[in-house]
PDB file of C-alpha atoms in Angstrom:
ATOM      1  CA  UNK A 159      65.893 109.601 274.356  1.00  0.00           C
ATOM      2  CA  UNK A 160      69.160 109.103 276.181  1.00  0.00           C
ATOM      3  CA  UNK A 161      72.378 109.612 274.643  1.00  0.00           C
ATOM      4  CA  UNK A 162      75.207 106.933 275.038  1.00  0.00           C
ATOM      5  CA  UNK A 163      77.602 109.477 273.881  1.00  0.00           C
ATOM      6  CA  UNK A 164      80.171 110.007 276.788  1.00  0.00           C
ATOM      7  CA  UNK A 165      83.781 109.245 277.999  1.00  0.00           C
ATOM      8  CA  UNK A 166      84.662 106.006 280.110  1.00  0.00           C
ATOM      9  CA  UNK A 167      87.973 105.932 282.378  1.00  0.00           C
ATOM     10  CA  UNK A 168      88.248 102.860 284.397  1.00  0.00           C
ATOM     11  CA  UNK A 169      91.279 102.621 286.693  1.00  0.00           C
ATOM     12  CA  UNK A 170      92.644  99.648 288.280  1.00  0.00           C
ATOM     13  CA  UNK A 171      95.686 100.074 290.807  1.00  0.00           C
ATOM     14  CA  UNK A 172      97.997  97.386 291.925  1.00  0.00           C
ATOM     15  CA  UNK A 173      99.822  98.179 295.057  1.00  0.00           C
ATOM     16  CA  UNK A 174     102.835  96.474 296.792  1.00  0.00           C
ATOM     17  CA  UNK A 175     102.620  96.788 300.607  1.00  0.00           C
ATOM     18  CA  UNK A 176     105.321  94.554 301.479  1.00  0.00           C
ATOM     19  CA  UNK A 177     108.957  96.534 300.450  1.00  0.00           C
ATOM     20  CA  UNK A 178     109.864  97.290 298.008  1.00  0.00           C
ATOM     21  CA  UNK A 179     106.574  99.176 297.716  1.00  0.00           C
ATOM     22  CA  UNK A 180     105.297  99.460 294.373  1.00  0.00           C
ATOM     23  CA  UNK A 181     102.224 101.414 292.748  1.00  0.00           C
ATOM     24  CA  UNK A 182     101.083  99.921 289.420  1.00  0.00           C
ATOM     25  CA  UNK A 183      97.986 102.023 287.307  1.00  0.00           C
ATOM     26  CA  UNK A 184      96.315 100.452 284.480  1.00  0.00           C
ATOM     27  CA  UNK A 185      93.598 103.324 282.983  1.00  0.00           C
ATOM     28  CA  UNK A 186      91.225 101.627 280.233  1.00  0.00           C
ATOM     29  CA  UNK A 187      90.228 104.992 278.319  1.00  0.00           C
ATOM     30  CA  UNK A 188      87.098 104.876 275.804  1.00  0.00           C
ATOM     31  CA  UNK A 189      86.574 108.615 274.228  1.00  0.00           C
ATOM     32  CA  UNK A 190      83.684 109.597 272.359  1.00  0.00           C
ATOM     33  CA  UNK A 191      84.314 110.519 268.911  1.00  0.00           C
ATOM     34  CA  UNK A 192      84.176 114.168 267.792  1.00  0.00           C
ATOM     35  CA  UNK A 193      81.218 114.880 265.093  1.00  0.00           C
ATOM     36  CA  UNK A 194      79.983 117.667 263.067  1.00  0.00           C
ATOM     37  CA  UNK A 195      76.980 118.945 263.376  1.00  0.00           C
ATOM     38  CA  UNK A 196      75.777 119.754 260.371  1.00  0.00           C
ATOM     39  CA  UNK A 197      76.126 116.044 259.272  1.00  0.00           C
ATOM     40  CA  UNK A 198      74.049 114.299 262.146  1.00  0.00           C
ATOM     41  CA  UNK A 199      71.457 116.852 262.558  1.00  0.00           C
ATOM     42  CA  UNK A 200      72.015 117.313 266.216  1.00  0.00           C
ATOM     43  CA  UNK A 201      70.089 119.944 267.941  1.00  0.00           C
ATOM     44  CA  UNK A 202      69.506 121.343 271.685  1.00  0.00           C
ATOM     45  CA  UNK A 203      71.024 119.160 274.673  1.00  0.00           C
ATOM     46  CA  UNK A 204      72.342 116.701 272.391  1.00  0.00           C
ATOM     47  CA  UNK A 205      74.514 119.290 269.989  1.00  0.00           C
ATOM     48  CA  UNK A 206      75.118 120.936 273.972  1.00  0.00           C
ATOM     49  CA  UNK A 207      76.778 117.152 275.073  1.00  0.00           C
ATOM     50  CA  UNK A 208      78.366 116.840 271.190  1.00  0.00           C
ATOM     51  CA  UNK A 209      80.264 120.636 271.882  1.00  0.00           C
ATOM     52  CA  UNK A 210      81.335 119.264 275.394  1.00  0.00           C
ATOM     53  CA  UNK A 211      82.986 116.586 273.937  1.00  0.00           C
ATOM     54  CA  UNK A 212      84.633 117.445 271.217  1.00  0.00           C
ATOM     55  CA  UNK A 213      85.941 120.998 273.593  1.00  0.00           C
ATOM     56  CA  UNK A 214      87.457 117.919 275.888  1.00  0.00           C
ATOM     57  CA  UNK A 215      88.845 116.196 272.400  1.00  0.00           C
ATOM     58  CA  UNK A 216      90.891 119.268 271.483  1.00  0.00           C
ATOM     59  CA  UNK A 217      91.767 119.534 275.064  1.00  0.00           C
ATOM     60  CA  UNK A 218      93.672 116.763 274.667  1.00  0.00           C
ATOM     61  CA  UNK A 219      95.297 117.480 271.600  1.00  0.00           C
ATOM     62  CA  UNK A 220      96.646 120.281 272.952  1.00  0.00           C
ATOM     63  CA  UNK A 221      98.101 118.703 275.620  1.00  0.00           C
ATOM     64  CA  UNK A 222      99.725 116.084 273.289  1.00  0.00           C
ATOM     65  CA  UNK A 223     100.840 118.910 271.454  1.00  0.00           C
ATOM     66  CA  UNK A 224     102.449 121.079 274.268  1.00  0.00           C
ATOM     67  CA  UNK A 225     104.091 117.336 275.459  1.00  0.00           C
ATOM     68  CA  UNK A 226     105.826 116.966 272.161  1.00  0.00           C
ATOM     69  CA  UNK A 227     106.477 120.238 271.486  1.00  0.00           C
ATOM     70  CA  UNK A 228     108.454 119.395 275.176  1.00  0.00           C
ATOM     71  CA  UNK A 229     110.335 116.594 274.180  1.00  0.00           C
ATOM     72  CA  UNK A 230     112.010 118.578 271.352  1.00  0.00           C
ATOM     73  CA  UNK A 231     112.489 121.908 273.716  1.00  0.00           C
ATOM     74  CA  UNK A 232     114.420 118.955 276.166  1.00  0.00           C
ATOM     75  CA  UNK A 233     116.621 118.353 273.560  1.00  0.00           C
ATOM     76  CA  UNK A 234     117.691 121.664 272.864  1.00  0.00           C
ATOM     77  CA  UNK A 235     117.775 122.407 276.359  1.00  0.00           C
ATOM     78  CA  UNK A 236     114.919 125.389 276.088  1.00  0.00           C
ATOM     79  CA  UNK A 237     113.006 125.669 279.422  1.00  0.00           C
ATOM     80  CA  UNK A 238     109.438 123.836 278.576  1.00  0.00           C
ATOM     81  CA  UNK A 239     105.882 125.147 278.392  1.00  0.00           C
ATOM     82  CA  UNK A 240     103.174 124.669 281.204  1.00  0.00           C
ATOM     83  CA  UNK A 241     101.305 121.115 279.739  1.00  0.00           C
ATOM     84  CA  UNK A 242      97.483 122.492 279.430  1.00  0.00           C
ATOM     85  CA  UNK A 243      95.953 119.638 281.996  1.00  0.00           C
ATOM     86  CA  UNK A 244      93.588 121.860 284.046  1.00  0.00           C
ATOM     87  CA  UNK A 245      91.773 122.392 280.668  1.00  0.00           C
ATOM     88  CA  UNK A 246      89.229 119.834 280.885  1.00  0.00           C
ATOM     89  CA  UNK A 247      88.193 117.273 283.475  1.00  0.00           C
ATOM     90  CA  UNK A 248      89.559 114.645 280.832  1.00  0.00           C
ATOM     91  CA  UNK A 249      92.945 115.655 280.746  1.00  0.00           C
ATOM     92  CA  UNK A 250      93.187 116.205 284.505  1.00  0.00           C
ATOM     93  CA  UNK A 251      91.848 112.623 284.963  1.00  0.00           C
ATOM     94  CA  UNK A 252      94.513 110.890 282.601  1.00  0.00           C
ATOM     95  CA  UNK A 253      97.412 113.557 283.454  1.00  0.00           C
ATOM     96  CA  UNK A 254      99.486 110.566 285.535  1.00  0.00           C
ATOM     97  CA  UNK A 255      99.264 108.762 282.497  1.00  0.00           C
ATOM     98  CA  UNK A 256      99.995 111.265 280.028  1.00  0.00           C
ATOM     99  CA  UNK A 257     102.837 112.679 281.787  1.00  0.00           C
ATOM    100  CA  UNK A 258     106.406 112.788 280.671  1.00  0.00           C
ATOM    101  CA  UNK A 259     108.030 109.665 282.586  1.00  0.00           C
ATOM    102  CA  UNK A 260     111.472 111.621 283.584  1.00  0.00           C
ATOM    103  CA  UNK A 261     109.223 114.523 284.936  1.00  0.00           C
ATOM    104  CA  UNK A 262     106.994 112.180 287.370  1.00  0.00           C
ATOM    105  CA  UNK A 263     109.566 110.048 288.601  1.00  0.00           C
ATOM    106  CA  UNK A 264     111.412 112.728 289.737  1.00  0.00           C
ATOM    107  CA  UNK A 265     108.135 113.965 291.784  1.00  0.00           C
ATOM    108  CA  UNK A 266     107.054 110.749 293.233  1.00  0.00           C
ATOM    109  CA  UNK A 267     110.524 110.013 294.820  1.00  0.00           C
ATOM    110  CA  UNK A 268     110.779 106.468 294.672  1.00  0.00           C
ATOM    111  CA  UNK A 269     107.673 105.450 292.819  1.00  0.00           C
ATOM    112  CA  UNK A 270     108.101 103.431 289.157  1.00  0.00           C
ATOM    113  CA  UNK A 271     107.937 106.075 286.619  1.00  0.00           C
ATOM    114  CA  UNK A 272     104.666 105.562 284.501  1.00  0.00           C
ATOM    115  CA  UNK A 273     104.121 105.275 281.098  1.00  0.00           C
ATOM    116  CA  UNK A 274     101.906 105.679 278.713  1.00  0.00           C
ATOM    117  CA  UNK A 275     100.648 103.231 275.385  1.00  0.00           C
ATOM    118  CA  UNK A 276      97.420 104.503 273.436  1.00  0.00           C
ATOM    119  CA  UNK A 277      95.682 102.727 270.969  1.00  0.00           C
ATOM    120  CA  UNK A 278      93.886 104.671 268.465  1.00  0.00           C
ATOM    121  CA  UNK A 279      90.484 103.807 266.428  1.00  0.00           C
ATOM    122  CA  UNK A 280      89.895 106.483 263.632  1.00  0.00           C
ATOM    123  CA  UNK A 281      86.967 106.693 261.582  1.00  0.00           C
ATOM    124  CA  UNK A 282      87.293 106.046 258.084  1.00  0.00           C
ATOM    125  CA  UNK A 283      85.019 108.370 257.394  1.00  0.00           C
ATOM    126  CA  UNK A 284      86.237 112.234 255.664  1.00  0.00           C
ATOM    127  CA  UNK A 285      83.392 114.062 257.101  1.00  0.00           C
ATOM    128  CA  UNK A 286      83.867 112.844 260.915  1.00  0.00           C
TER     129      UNK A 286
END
């Protein structure tokens, strides 16, 4: 059988051409849920795909971490940590949208600073 079990990114960019030029992303993110294991009785190149995803999952944790973790060292004025985006290809696909808003405006010289909204759906479920 084929598993359905996978991330979906789907990007759609406006762009101005006439000035003032403008750049506009909107990224429509589904992640697969983690899952243990021992509870769904996965085996072989499904429990392979099921380790995949859930490595990319705590990917991105950490890099939510590390970001606020950030936030607080900017406040203090403490020189900030290296954001953990080259872990997985998830994170290094939604970095532009993850990113801290001060920090990419200042890069793209010009361009609207982005920002980021997420919508969660957790699982009511204690063993998940």
């Amino acid at each position: 059988s084929h598993s359905s079990r996978s991330h979906t990114l789907f990007n759609i960019t406006l762009r101005r051409t006439a000035k003032p030029y403008l750049n506009a992303t909107l990224a429509i993110i589904d992640l697969a849920g983690s899952e243990r294991a021992s509870r769904t009785q996965t085996s072989g190149a499904r429990l392979r795909e099921a380790g995949r995803i859930n490595c990319s999952l705590a990917a991105l944790a950490r890099c939510l971490a590390t970001m606020r973790e950030n936030d607080r060292r900017r406040e203090a004025e403490k020189p900030l940590k290296i954001v953990p985006f080259r872990e997985s290809k998830l994170t290094r696909l939604i970095q532009f949208g993850l990113e801290d808003a001060a920090d990419a405006a200042a890069r793209s010289e010009g361009r609207a600073a982005p920002g980021a909204i997420m919508i969660v759906a957790v699982s009511g479920d204690s063993r998940d």
